[in-house]
Amino acid sequence: MILPGATLGMLGGGQLGRMFVVAARTMGYRTIVLDPDPQSPAGEIADYHLMAEYEDAHALDRLARECAAVTTEFENIPASTLERLALHCIVSPGSLAVSTTQNRIYEKSFLRDHGFPTAPFAFIENEADLVNAFETIKAPAILKVSRFGYDGKGQAKVMAFQEALSAWNAMKREPCVLEGLVPLDTEVSVILARGIDNEMAVYPLSENSHANGVLDITVVPAHVSHELIDEAQTIARKIALHLEYVGVLAVEFFISHGKLLVNEIAPRPHNSGHYTIDACVTSQYEQQVRALCGLPLGETRLLSPVAMVNLLGDLWRNGEPHWEQILKSPRAKLHLYGKREARPGRKMGHYTCLAPTAIEARDEALKIQRELERYCS
Ligand code: AMP
């Protein structure tokens, strides 16, 4: 076990890294964040911000020398970085999980090879693939670039072959996945942690609504059947096993015609798990520390129904949002990530509302969202 007093490294300095740093420092660990951005939200509050690229040999050597263990908040870390660090210190998740999930083609191949249900898909590496894929998948479909896409970026809905071709050209003919656009009953996600001793702790299912491809609101408990909850949690456990996963993992699902389809896997804590900070015995970030350090995993029990709403940069269009709309509610908790520049679509913070029922939590969260919008327009 790595105990408090030791130094933990974080690859990536966004909001997920920041919330890890808060949890780690609360527990008495020292933290070092590697991120090239001088204004990194996690770097700003870590004990030390190593401002360098993720492949910088000197920076990696320093991280390996000073840290007992290193983890990540972001799937685009080069596998070679994880492998280099793993020669000198504990690194989790490992390069297999990160390299599989950072590329949609590898991720979909992994899901197909292990028999997990997904929306229909085909891979595109050349124009002939696009012709064949479009014939098999048919419109409506969604073209997704295989690497570096997130929050609906690097994606295009396509209704006809010509549209798919122009979208692919706009993506500079990068390798892509063409997916059938499935009708959504709803979307859910499972967050779990797996320790080095194979112990697993699974969080309650999150029910997620998106706006413009970005998570808008998460409500827990999810309004879906117990059978679907069990099935989603079982699939997520199996995915963790097959990826030989250690750390916190998120699996996003579509529910289409009452059936679960795996959408994406994230080798890190997840936006739809922010609610665990205010509403669970152990937050996903404390759990990340526990899994990384070989501590027993914490309980995932929900203490209260909860709704979480993302605060995107659009809200800043007329200056600083009216925070009193959140703060005046005794059931709401505001979390801001310290990002200086608010851009449309950029995740600047979130808030959670705790209430006796999921419906009340969601209604309160939506009421606050309407007020925030009203005051900024
Ligand atoms: P992704 O970045 O792949 O998670 O996509 C962002 C959001 O777009 C998802 O959460 C869905 O709301 C929507 N979406 C993506 N792929 C599909 C699909 N094949 N069918 C229906 N909706 C989708």
Short mmCIF file of C-alpha atoms and ligand atoms in Angstrom, two decimals:
data_model
loop_
_atom_site.label_atom_id
_atom_site.label_comp_id
_atom_site.label_asym_id
_atom_site.label_seq_id
_atom_site.Cartn_x
_atom_site.Cartn_y
_atom_site.Cartn_z
CA MET A 1 0.00 0.00 0.00
CA ILE A 2 1.14 3.51 -0.77
CA LEU A 3 0.23 5.59 2.26
CA PRO A 4 -0.39 9.33 2.82
CA GLY A 5 2.83 11.32 2.71
CA ALA A 6 3.83 9.68 -0.59
CA THR A 7 3.76 11.61 -3.87
CA LEU A 8 1.23 10.75 -6.58
CA GLY A 9 1.56 11.81 -10.22
CA MET A 10 -1.26 12.87 -12.53
CA LEU A 11 -0.87 12.87 -16.32
CA GLY A 12 -3.17 15.60 -17.56
CA GLY A 13 -4.25 18.75 -15.81
CA GLY A 14 -7.93 19.28 -16.65
CA GLN A 15 -10.88 19.30 -14.27
CA LEU A 16 -10.76 15.54 -13.69
CA GLY A 17 -7.13 15.87 -12.65
CA ARG A 18 -8.04 18.79 -10.42
CA MET A 19 -10.68 16.80 -8.57
CA PHE A 20 -8.17 13.93 -8.16
CA VAL A 21 -5.65 16.41 -6.70
CA VAL A 22 -8.28 17.70 -4.24
CA ALA A 23 -9.03 14.13 -3.10
CA ALA A 24 -5.36 13.13 -2.88
CA ARG A 25 -4.33 16.24 -0.96
CA THR A 26 -7.30 15.87 1.40
CA MET A 27 -6.01 12.40 2.19
CA GLY A 28 -2.48 13.71 2.84
CA TYR A 29 -0.68 12.79 -0.38
CA ARG A 30 1.67 15.11 -2.29
CA THR A 31 0.74 15.59 -5.92
CA ILE A 32 2.58 16.40 -9.12
CA VAL A 33 0.64 17.22 -12.30
CA LEU A 34 2.20 16.89 -15.74
CA ASP A 35 0.49 19.18 -18.27
CA PRO A 36 1.99 21.58 -20.81
CA ASP A 37 -0.72 24.19 -20.20
CA PRO A 38 0.52 26.90 -17.78
CA GLN A 39 -3.10 27.52 -16.77
CA SER A 40 -3.95 23.89 -16.13
CA PRO A 41 -6.82 23.63 -13.59
CA ALA A 42 -5.10 20.70 -11.82
CA GLY A 43 -1.58 22.11 -12.08
CA GLU A 44 -2.77 25.26 -10.33
CA ILE A 45 -3.67 23.42 -7.12
CA ALA A 46 -1.14 20.57 -7.17
CA ASP A 47 1.97 20.63 -4.96
CA TYR A 48 3.95 20.88 -8.15
CA HIS A 49 3.00 21.56 -11.77
CA LEU A 50 5.44 19.99 -14.21
CA MET A 51 4.85 22.07 -17.32
CA ALA A 52 5.99 19.83 -20.16
CA GLU A 53 4.72 17.69 -23.02
CA TYR A 54 3.52 14.15 -22.26
CA GLU A 55 6.51 12.66 -24.09
CA ASP A 56 9.17 14.91 -22.54
CA ALA A 57 11.88 12.51 -21.36
CA HIS A 58 13.23 14.78 -18.60
CA ALA A 59 9.78 15.46 -17.21
CA LEU A 60 8.89 11.75 -17.25
CA ASP A 61 12.14 10.83 -15.52
CA ARG A 62 11.44 13.40 -12.83
CA LEU A 63 7.88 12.13 -12.38
CA ALA A 64 9.14 8.55 -12.11
CA ARG A 65 11.80 9.58 -9.57
CA GLU A 66 9.48 11.56 -7.33
CA CYS A 67 6.21 9.63 -7.52
CA ALA A 68 5.30 6.36 -5.87
CA ALA A 69 2.47 5.97 -8.40
CA VAL A 70 1.14 7.75 -11.46
CA THR A 71 -2.32 7.82 -13.02
CA THR A 72 -4.11 9.71 -15.78
CA GLU A 73 -7.21 11.80 -16.27
CA PHE A 74 -7.15 11.74 -20.05
CA GLU A 75 -7.09 8.90 -22.59
CA ASN A 76 -4.86 10.55 -25.16
CA ILE A 77 -1.70 9.96 -23.14
CA PRO A 78 0.75 8.11 -25.43
CA ALA A 79 1.05 4.43 -24.48
CA SER A 80 4.85 4.83 -24.65
CA THR A 81 4.64 7.39 -21.79
CA LEU A 82 2.81 4.91 -19.57
CA GLU A 83 5.25 2.14 -20.48
CA ARG A 84 8.29 4.32 -19.74
CA LEU A 85 6.91 5.34 -16.33
CA ALA A 86 5.90 1.76 -15.50
CA LEU A 87 9.58 0.74 -15.57
CA HIS A 88 10.16 2.89 -12.46
CA CYS A 89 6.91 3.34 -10.53
CA ILE A 90 3.37 2.04 -10.25
CA VAL A 91 1.22 3.17 -13.19
CA SER A 92 -2.49 2.56 -13.50
CA PRO A 93 -4.45 2.20 -15.69
CA GLY A 94 -1.95 0.34 -17.87
CA SER A 95 -1.08 0.93 -21.49
CA LEU A 96 -3.40 -1.87 -22.78
CA ALA A 97 -6.51 -0.15 -21.40
CA VAL A 98 -5.44 3.34 -22.44
CA SER A 99 -4.35 2.42 -25.96
CA THR A 100 -7.55 0.39 -26.55
CA THR A 101 -9.85 3.18 -25.44
CA GLN A 102 -8.06 6.12 -27.05
CA ASN A 103 -8.83 4.87 -30.54
CA ARG A 104 -12.44 4.20 -31.56
CA ILE A 105 -11.35 1.52 -34.04
CA TYR A 106 -9.46 -0.44 -31.36
CA GLU A 107 -12.24 0.16 -28.86
CA LYS A 108 -14.97 -1.10 -31.20
CA SER A 109 -12.81 -4.10 -32.21
CA PHE A 110 -12.34 -4.92 -28.51
CA LEU A 111 -16.11 -4.68 -27.88
CA ARG A 112 -16.95 -6.82 -30.92
CA ASP A 113 -14.27 -9.45 -30.18
CA HIS A 114 -15.63 -9.92 -26.66
CA GLY A 115 -19.26 -10.03 -27.76
CA PHE A 116 -20.42 -6.78 -26.11
CA PRO A 117 -23.52 -5.21 -27.74
CA THR A 118 -22.97 -1.98 -29.71
CA ALA A 119 -24.72 0.11 -32.36
CA PRO A 120 -23.89 -1.23 -35.86
CA PHE A 121 -20.54 0.09 -37.05
CA ALA A 122 -17.93 -0.18 -39.79
CA PHE A 123 -14.35 1.07 -40.07
CA ILE A 124 -13.24 3.55 -42.71
CA GLU A 125 -9.66 3.88 -43.82
CA ASN A 126 -10.16 4.56 -47.54
CA GLU A 127 -12.92 5.61 -49.94
CA ALA A 128 -13.89 2.01 -50.80
CA ASP A 129 -14.46 1.38 -47.07
CA LEU A 130 -16.73 4.42 -46.95
CA VAL A 131 -18.81 3.13 -49.91
CA ASN A 132 -19.13 -0.33 -48.34
CA ALA A 133 -19.75 1.04 -44.85
CA PHE A 134 -22.52 3.31 -46.06
CA GLU A 135 -24.20 0.40 -47.91
CA THR A 136 -24.08 -1.79 -44.80
CA ILE A 137 -24.88 0.72 -42.07
CA LYS A 138 -27.29 2.92 -44.10
CA ALA A 139 -28.59 6.37 -43.17
CA PRO A 140 -29.08 7.88 -40.71
CA ALA A 141 -25.54 7.34 -39.52
CA ILE A 142 -22.85 9.15 -37.58
CA LEU A 143 -19.25 9.44 -38.71
CA LYS A 144 -16.72 9.61 -35.87
CA VAL A 145 -13.00 10.22 -36.19
CA SER A 146 -11.09 7.36 -34.55
CA ARG A 147 -8.73 9.50 -32.43
CA PHE A 148 -8.91 12.73 -30.43
CA GLY A 149 -12.68 13.27 -30.78
CA TYR A 150 -14.60 14.21 -27.62
CA ASP A 151 -17.88 15.82 -26.57
CA GLY A 152 -19.37 15.47 -30.04
CA LYS A 153 -16.25 16.99 -31.69
CA GLY A 154 -14.89 15.06 -34.68
CA GLN A 155 -18.39 13.72 -35.39
CA ALA A 156 -20.99 14.34 -38.08
CA LYS A 157 -24.50 13.03 -38.56
CA VAL A 158 -24.92 11.93 -42.17
CA MET A 159 -28.11 11.23 -44.11
CA ALA A 160 -26.65 10.45 -47.57
CA PHE A 161 -23.43 9.09 -49.06
CA GLN A 162 -22.35 12.49 -50.43
CA GLU A 163 -22.77 13.98 -46.97
CA ALA A 164 -20.65 11.18 -45.48
CA LEU A 165 -17.97 11.83 -48.11
CA SER A 166 -17.85 15.58 -47.43
CA ALA A 167 -17.77 14.96 -43.67
CA TRP A 168 -14.90 12.50 -44.13
CA ASN A 169 -13.03 15.00 -46.33
CA ALA A 170 -13.57 17.65 -43.64
CA MET A 171 -11.98 15.16 -41.19
CA LYS A 172 -8.93 15.11 -43.51
CA ARG A 173 -9.68 11.49 -44.44
CA GLU A 174 -8.48 10.32 -41.03
CA PRO A 175 -9.45 6.76 -40.03
CA CYS A 176 -13.07 6.85 -38.86
CA VAL A 177 -15.93 4.73 -37.61
CA LEU A 178 -19.34 4.95 -39.27
CA GLU A 179 -22.05 4.10 -36.75
CA GLY A 180 -25.75 3.56 -37.27
CA LEU A 181 -27.67 6.35 -35.53
CA VAL A 182 -29.82 4.37 -33.09
CA PRO A 183 -33.06 5.69 -31.55
CA LEU A 184 -32.32 6.48 -27.91
CA ASP A 185 -34.73 5.69 -25.06
CA THR A 186 -32.10 7.18 -22.79
CA GLU A 187 -28.35 7.10 -22.05
CA VAL A 188 -26.71 5.69 -18.93
CA SER A 189 -23.21 5.11 -17.63
CA VAL A 190 -21.52 2.86 -15.11
CA ILE A 191 -18.47 3.95 -13.17
CA LEU A 192 -16.47 1.36 -11.34
CA ALA A 193 -13.14 0.93 -9.68
CA ARG A 194 -10.94 -2.14 -9.76
CA GLY A 195 -8.09 -2.58 -7.31
CA ILE A 196 -4.80 -4.40 -7.86
CA ASP A 197 -6.22 -7.40 -5.98
CA ASN A 198 -9.14 -7.61 -8.52
CA GLU A 199 -11.62 -6.22 -5.99
CA MET A 200 -14.31 -4.15 -7.76
CA ALA A 201 -16.60 -1.39 -6.49
CA VAL A 202 -19.41 -0.33 -8.80
CA TYR A 203 -21.31 2.96 -8.52
CA PRO A 204 -25.06 3.34 -9.04
CA LEU A 205 -26.05 3.85 -12.67
CA SER A 206 -26.06 7.47 -13.92
CA GLU A 207 -28.82 8.55 -16.32
CA ASN A 208 -27.42 11.11 -18.74
CA SER A 209 -28.95 13.68 -21.11
CA HIS A 210 -26.79 15.35 -23.72
CA ALA A 211 -27.17 18.66 -25.53
CA ASN A 212 -25.20 19.15 -28.76
CA GLY A 213 -23.16 16.00 -28.06
CA VAL A 214 -22.06 17.25 -24.60
CA LEU A 215 -23.32 15.89 -21.29
CA ASP A 216 -25.91 18.30 -19.92
CA ILE A 217 -27.48 16.63 -16.88
CA THR A 218 -26.95 13.40 -14.93
CA VAL A 219 -29.60 12.04 -12.58
CA VAL A 220 -29.09 9.25 -10.03
CA PRO A 221 -30.81 6.87 -9.34
CA ALA A 222 -31.50 6.27 -13.03
CA HIS A 223 -35.12 5.75 -14.04
CA VAL A 224 -34.55 2.33 -15.65
CA SER A 225 -35.42 -1.24 -14.66
CA HIS A 226 -33.39 -3.24 -12.12
CA GLU A 227 -32.67 -5.79 -14.86
CA LEU A 228 -31.06 -3.15 -17.06
CA ILE A 229 -29.08 -1.77 -14.11
CA ASP A 230 -27.75 -5.26 -13.30
CA GLU A 231 -26.95 -5.95 -16.93
CA ALA A 232 -25.10 -2.65 -17.41
CA GLN A 233 -23.07 -3.21 -14.25
CA THR A 234 -22.25 -6.79 -15.31
CA ILE A 235 -21.07 -5.61 -18.75
CA ALA A 236 -18.92 -2.90 -17.16
CA ARG A 237 -17.32 -5.45 -14.79
CA LYS A 238 -16.54 -7.76 -17.71
CA ILE A 239 -15.00 -4.90 -19.67
CA ALA A 240 -12.75 -4.07 -16.70
CA LEU A 241 -11.67 -7.71 -16.45
CA HIS A 242 -10.88 -8.03 -20.16
CA LEU A 243 -8.89 -4.78 -20.10
CA GLU A 244 -6.96 -6.03 -17.02
CA TYR A 245 -8.02 -2.72 -15.61
CA VAL A 246 -6.76 -1.11 -12.41
CA GLY A 247 -8.24 2.27 -11.47
CA VAL A 248 -11.53 4.04 -12.15
CA LEU A 249 -13.29 3.16 -15.40
CA ALA A 250 -16.47 4.51 -17.00
CA VAL A 251 -18.66 2.74 -19.54
CA GLU A 252 -21.27 4.77 -21.42
CA PHE A 253 -24.34 3.01 -22.80
CA PHE A 254 -27.22 3.81 -25.09
CA ILE A 255 -30.57 2.26 -24.25
CA SER A 256 -32.30 1.68 -27.56
CA HIS A 257 -35.63 -0.20 -27.85
CA GLY A 258 -35.12 -1.34 -24.25
CA LYS A 259 -31.67 -2.84 -24.98
CA LEU A 260 -28.24 -1.79 -23.76
CA LEU A 261 -25.59 -0.89 -26.33
CA VAL A 262 -22.07 0.05 -25.24
CA ASN A 263 -21.17 3.48 -26.62
CA GLU A 264 -17.76 4.34 -25.17
CA ILE A 265 -15.25 3.37 -22.50
CA ALA A 266 -13.24 5.98 -20.60
CA PRO A 267 -10.10 4.83 -18.72
CA ARG A 268 -10.57 7.44 -15.98
CA PRO A 269 -13.19 9.08 -13.79
CA HIS A 270 -16.05 10.49 -15.82
CA ASN A 271 -18.13 13.64 -16.09
CA SER A 272 -21.24 11.57 -15.32
CA GLY A 273 -19.59 10.57 -12.01
CA HIS A 274 -19.06 14.08 -10.63
CA TYR A 275 -22.19 13.50 -8.55
CA THR A 276 -20.24 11.00 -6.42
CA ILE A 277 -18.36 13.90 -4.74
CA ASP A 278 -21.48 15.20 -3.04
CA ALA A 279 -23.75 12.16 -3.02
CA CYS A 280 -21.71 8.99 -2.36
CA VAL A 281 -19.76 7.60 0.58
CA THR A 282 -16.61 7.63 -1.60
CA SER A 283 -16.17 9.96 -4.57
CA GLN A 284 -14.84 8.59 -7.86
CA TYR A 285 -11.70 10.69 -7.23
CA GLU A 286 -11.02 9.30 -3.77
CA GLN A 287 -11.62 5.88 -5.33
CA GLN A 288 -9.01 6.68 -7.99
CA VAL A 289 -6.51 7.46 -5.21
CA ARG A 290 -7.46 4.26 -3.37
CA ALA A 291 -7.13 2.03 -6.45
CA LEU A 292 -3.82 3.65 -7.45
CA CYS A 293 -2.35 3.29 -3.97
CA GLY A 294 -3.50 -0.29 -3.41
CA LEU A 295 -5.80 0.77 -0.54
CA PRO A 296 -9.08 -1.08 0.01
CA LEU A 297 -11.76 0.47 -2.22
CA GLY A 298 -14.32 2.73 -0.58
CA GLU A 299 -18.06 2.12 -0.43
CA THR A 300 -19.96 3.40 -3.48
CA ARG A 301 -23.31 3.74 -1.70
CA LEU A 302 -25.52 6.67 -2.74
CA LEU A 303 -26.32 8.88 0.25
CA SER A 304 -28.99 10.91 -1.51
CA PRO A 305 -30.73 11.16 -4.88
CA VAL A 306 -28.87 13.73 -6.93
CA ALA A 307 -28.77 15.66 -10.21
CA MET A 308 -25.60 17.15 -11.72
CA VAL A 309 -25.58 19.88 -14.38
CA ASN A 310 -22.54 20.94 -16.41
CA LEU A 311 -21.69 24.64 -16.60
CA LEU A 312 -20.41 25.34 -20.12
CA GLY A 313 -18.54 28.42 -21.30
CA ASP A 314 -21.63 29.63 -23.21
CA LEU A 315 -23.03 30.85 -19.90
CA TRP A 316 -20.29 33.49 -19.74
CA ARG A 317 -21.44 35.19 -22.96
CA ASN A 318 -22.52 38.28 -21.05
CA GLY A 319 -19.94 38.16 -18.30
CA GLU A 320 -19.69 36.16 -15.08
CA PRO A 321 -22.84 34.06 -14.52
CA HIS A 322 -25.13 34.92 -11.62
CA TRP A 323 -23.81 32.38 -9.12
CA GLU A 324 -26.36 33.42 -6.52
CA GLN A 325 -28.91 31.45 -8.58
CA ILE A 326 -27.07 28.30 -7.50
CA LEU A 327 -25.84 29.44 -4.10
CA LYS A 328 -29.26 30.54 -2.87
CA SER A 329 -30.46 26.93 -3.05
CA PRO A 330 -29.63 25.11 0.20
CA ARG A 331 -29.62 21.81 -1.73
CA ALA A 332 -27.11 22.86 -4.39
CA LYS A 333 -23.32 22.55 -4.47
CA LEU A 334 -21.25 24.65 -6.87
CA HIS A 335 -17.96 23.39 -8.33
CA LEU A 336 -15.88 25.69 -10.55
CA TYR A 337 -12.69 24.50 -12.19
CA GLY A 338 -10.71 27.75 -12.16
CA LYS A 339 -10.52 28.01 -15.97
CA ARG A 340 -9.78 31.60 -16.92
CA GLU A 341 -11.08 31.59 -20.45
CA ALA A 342 -14.74 30.71 -21.05
CA ARG A 343 -15.29 29.38 -24.57
CA PRO A 344 -18.59 28.04 -25.96
CA GLY A 345 -18.89 24.34 -25.13
CA ARG A 346 -15.95 24.42 -22.67
CA LYS A 347 -16.63 22.68 -19.35
CA MET A 348 -16.10 25.41 -16.75
CA GLY A 349 -17.75 23.78 -13.75
CA HIS A 350 -20.82 21.91 -12.56
CA TYR A 351 -23.36 21.92 -9.77
CA THR A 352 -25.22 19.18 -8.01
CA CYS A 353 -28.61 19.25 -6.30
CA LEU A 354 -29.44 16.76 -3.57
CA ALA A 355 -33.07 16.05 -2.77
CA PRO A 356 -35.29 13.34 -1.26
CA THR A 357 -36.14 11.94 -4.73
CA ALA A 358 -34.42 11.88 -8.13
CA ILE A 359 -37.37 13.80 -9.63
CA GLU A 360 -37.04 16.60 -7.07
CA ALA A 361 -33.26 16.73 -7.55
CA ARG A 362 -33.69 16.97 -11.33
CA ASP A 363 -36.46 19.58 -11.08
CA GLU A 364 -34.38 21.76 -8.76
CA ALA A 365 -31.34 21.41 -11.04
CA LEU A 366 -33.39 22.34 -14.12
CA LYS A 367 -34.99 25.29 -12.34
CA ILE A 368 -31.53 26.65 -11.49
CA GLN A 369 -30.40 26.02 -15.08
CA ARG A 370 -33.32 28.07 -16.41
CA GLU A 371 -32.53 30.91 -14.00
CA LEU A 372 -28.85 30.94 -14.97
CA GLU A 373 -29.82 31.09 -18.65
CA ARG A 374 -32.38 33.83 -18.01
CA TYR A 375 -29.81 36.02 -16.24
CA CYS A 376 -27.15 35.64 -18.91
CA SER A 377 -29.29 36.41 -21.96
P1 AMP B 1 -19.94 10.16 -28.26
O1 AMP B 1 -18.92 11.26 -28.23
O2 AMP B 1 -19.62 9.09 -29.23
O3 AMP B 1 -20.26 9.64 -26.89
O4 AMP B 1 -21.30 10.87 -28.78
C1 AMP B 1 -21.86 11.98 -28.09
C2 AMP B 1 -23.38 11.83 -28.03
O5 AMP B 1 -23.92 11.80 -29.39
C3 AMP B 1 -23.85 10.54 -27.39
O6 AMP B 1 -23.86 10.62 -25.99
C4 AMP B 1 -25.26 10.44 -28.00
O7 AMP B 1 -26.15 11.34 -27.38
C5 AMP B 1 -25.03 10.89 -29.44
N1 AMP B 1 -24.68 9.71 -30.27
C6 AMP B 1 -23.43 9.30 -30.58
N2 AMP B 1 -23.45 8.17 -31.33
C7 AMP B 1 -24.74 7.85 -31.50
C8 AMP B 1 -25.41 6.77 -32.18
N3 AMP B 1 -24.75 5.82 -32.85
N4 AMP B 1 -26.76 6.77 -32.15
C9 AMP B 1 -27.46 7.73 -31.48
N5 AMP B 1 -26.89 8.77 -30.83
C10 AMP B 1 -25.54 8.83 -30.83
#
